[in-house]
JSON list of C-alpha atoms in Angstrom, two decimals:
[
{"chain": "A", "resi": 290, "resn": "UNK", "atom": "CA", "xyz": [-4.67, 7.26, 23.64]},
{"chain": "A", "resi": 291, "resn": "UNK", "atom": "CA", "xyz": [-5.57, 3.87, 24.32]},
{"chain": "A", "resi": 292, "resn": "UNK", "atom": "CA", "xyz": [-6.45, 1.39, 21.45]},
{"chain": "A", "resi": 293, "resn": "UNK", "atom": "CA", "xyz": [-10.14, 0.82, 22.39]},
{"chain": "A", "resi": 294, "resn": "UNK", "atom": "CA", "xyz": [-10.70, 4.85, 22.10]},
{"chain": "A", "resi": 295, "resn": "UNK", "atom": "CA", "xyz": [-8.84, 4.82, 18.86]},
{"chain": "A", "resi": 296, "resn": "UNK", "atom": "CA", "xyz": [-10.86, 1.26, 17.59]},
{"chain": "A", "resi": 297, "resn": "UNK", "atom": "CA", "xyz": [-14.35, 3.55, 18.52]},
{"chain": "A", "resi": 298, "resn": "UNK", "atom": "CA", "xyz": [-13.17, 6.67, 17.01]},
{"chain": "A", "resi": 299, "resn": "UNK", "atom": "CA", "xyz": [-12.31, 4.41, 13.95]},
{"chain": "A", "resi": 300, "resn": "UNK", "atom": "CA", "xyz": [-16.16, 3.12, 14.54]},
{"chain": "A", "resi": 301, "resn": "UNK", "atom": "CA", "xyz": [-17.95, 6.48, 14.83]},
{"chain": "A", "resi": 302, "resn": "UNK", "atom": "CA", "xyz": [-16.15, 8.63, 12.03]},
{"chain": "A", "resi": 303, "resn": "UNK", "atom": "CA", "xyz": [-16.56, 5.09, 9.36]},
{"chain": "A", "resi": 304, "resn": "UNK", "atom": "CA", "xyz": [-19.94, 6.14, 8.24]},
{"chain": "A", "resi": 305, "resn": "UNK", "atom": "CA", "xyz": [-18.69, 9.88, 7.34]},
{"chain": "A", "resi": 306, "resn": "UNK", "atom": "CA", "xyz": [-16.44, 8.44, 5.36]},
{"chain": "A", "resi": 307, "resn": "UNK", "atom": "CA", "xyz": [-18.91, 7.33, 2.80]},
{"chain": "A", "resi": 308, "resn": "UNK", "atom": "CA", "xyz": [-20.76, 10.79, 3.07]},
{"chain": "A", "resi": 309, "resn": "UNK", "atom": "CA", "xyz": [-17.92, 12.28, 1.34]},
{"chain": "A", "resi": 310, "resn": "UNK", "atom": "CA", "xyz": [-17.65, 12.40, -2.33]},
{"chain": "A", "resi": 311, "resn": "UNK", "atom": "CA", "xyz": [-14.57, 11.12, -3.44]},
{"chain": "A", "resi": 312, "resn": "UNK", "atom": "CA", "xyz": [-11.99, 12.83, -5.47]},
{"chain": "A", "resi": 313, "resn": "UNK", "atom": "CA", "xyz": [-9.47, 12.57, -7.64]},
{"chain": "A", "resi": 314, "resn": "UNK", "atom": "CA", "xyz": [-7.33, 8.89, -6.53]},
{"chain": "A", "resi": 315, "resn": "UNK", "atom": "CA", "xyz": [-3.83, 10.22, -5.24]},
{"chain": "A", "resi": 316, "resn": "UNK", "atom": "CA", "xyz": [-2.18, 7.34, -7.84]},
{"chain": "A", "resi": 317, "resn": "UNK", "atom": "CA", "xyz": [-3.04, 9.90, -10.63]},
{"chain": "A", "resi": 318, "resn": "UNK", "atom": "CA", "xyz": [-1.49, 12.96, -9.15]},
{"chain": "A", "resi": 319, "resn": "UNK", "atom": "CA", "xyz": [1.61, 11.58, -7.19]},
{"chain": "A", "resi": 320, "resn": "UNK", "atom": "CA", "xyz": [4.66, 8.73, -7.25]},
{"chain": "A", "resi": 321, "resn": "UNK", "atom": "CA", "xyz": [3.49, 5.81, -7.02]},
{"chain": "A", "resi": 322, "resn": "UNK", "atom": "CA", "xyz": [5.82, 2.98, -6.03]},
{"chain": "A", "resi": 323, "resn": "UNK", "atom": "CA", "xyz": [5.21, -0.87, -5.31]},
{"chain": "A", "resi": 324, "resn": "UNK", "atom": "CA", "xyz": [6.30, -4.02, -4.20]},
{"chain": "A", "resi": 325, "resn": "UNK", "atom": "CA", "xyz": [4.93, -6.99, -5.45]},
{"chain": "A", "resi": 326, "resn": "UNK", "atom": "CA", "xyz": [5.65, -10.58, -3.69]},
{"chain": "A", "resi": 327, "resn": "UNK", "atom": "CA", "xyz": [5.61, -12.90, -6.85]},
{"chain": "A", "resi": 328, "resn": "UNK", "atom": "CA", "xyz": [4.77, -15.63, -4.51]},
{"chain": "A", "resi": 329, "resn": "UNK", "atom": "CA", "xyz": [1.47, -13.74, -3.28]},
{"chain": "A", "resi": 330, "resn": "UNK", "atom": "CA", "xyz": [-1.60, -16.02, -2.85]},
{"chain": "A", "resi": 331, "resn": "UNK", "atom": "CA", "xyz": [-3.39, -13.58, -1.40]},
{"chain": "A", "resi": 332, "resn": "UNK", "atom": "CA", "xyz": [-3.53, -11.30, -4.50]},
{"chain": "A", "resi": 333, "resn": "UNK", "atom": "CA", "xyz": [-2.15, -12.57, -7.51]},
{"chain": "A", "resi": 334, "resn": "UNK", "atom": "CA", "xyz": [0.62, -11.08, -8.88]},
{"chain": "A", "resi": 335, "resn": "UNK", "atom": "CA", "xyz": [-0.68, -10.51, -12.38]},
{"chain": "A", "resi": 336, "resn": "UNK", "atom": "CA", "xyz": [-3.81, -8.64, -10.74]},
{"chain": "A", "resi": 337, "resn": "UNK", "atom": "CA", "xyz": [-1.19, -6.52, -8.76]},
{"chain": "A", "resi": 338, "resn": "UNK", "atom": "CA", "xyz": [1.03, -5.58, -11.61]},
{"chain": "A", "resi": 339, "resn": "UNK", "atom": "CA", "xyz": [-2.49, -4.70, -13.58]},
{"chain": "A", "resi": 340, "resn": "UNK", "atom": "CA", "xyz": [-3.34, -2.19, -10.75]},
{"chain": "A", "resi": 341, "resn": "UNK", "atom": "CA", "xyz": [0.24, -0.69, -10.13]},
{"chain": "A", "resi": 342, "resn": "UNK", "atom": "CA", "xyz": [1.00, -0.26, -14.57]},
{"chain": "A", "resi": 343, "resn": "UNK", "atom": "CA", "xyz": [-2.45, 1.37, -14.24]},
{"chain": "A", "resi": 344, "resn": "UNK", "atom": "CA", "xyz": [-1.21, 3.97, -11.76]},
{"chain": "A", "resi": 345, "resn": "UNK", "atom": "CA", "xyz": [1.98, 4.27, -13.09]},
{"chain": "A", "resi": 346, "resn": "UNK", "atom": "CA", "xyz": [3.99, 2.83, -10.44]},
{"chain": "A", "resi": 347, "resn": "UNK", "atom": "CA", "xyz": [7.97, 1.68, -10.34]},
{"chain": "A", "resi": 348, "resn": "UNK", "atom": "CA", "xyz": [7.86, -1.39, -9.39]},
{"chain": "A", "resi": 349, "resn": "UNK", "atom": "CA", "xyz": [9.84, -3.24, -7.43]},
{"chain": "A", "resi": 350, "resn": "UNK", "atom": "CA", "xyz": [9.11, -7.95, -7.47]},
{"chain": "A", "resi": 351, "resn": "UNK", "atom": "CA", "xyz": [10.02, -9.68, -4.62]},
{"chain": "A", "resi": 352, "resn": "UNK", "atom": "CA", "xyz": [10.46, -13.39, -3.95]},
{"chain": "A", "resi": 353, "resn": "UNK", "atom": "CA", "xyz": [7.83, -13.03, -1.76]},
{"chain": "A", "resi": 354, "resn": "UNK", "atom": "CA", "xyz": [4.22, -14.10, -0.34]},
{"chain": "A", "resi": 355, "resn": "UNK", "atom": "CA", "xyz": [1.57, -11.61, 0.42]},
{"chain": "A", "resi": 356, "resn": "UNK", "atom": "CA", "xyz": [3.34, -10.09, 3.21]},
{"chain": "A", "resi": 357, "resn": "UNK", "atom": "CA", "xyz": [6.73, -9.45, 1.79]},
{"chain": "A", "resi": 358, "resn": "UNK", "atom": "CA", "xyz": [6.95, -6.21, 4.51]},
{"chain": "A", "resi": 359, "resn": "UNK", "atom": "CA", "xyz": [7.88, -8.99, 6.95]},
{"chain": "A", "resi": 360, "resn": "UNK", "atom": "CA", "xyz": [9.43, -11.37, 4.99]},
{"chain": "A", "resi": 361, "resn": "UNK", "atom": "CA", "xyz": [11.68, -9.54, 3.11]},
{"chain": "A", "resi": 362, "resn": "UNK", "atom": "CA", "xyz": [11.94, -5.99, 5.46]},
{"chain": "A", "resi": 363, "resn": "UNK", "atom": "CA", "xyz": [15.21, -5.02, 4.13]},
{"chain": "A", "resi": 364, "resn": "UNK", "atom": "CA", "xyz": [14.36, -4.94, 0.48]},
{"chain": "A", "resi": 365, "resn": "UNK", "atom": "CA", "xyz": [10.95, -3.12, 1.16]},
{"chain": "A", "resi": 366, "resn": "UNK", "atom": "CA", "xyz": [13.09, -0.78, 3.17]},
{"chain": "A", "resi": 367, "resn": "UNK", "atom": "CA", "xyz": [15.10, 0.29, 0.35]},
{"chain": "A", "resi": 368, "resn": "UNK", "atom": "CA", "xyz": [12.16, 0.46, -1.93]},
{"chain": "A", "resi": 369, "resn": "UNK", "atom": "CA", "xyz": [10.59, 3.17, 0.68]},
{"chain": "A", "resi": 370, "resn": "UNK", "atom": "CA", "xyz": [13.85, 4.76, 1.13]},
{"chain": "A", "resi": 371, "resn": "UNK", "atom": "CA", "xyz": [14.63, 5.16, -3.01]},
{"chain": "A", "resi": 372, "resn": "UNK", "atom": "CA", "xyz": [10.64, 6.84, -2.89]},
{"chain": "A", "resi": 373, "resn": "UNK", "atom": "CA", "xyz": [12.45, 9.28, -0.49]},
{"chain": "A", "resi": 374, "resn": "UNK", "atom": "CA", "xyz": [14.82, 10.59, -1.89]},
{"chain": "A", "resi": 375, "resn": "UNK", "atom": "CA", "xyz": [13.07, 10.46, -4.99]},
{"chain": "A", "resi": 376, "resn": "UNK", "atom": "CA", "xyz": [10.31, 13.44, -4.13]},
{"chain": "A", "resi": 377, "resn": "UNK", "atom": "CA", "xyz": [12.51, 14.97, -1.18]}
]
């Protein structure tokens, strides 16, 4: 499939979306695990830990801007690979 029919499928289903009633957030029913870049400027940290105590979460800080994921790929890793074998 090529991106632009993906980027229009994306386009036409969008308004369904809010249609829907939502239910129940997923954070209240499953893990929850996060990583949090204490050096985020994007989203402060102490707004992020708010939302991710709220659900629950383990989480993991990271000397880290907003996009720790690239920055910092091998801790993340093992952050997504500890939520595996936690609920395998």
């Amino acid at each position: 499939m090529s991106w632009w029919r993906t980027a229009d499928h994306l386009l036409t289903d969008s308004p369904n979306a809010l249609a829907v009633p939502a239910t129940e957030p997923a954070w209240k029913t499953i893990p929850v695990w996060a990583v949090i870049g204490t050096e985020d400027r994007v989203i402060p940290p102490a707004r992020q830990e708010e939302m991710m105590k709220r659900a629950g979460a383990d989480i993991t800080r990271i000397d880290a801007g907003h996009l720790g994921l690239i920055s910092h790929p091998d801790e993340v890793t093992e952050v997504i690979l500890e939520a595996a074998r936690t609920t395998a």
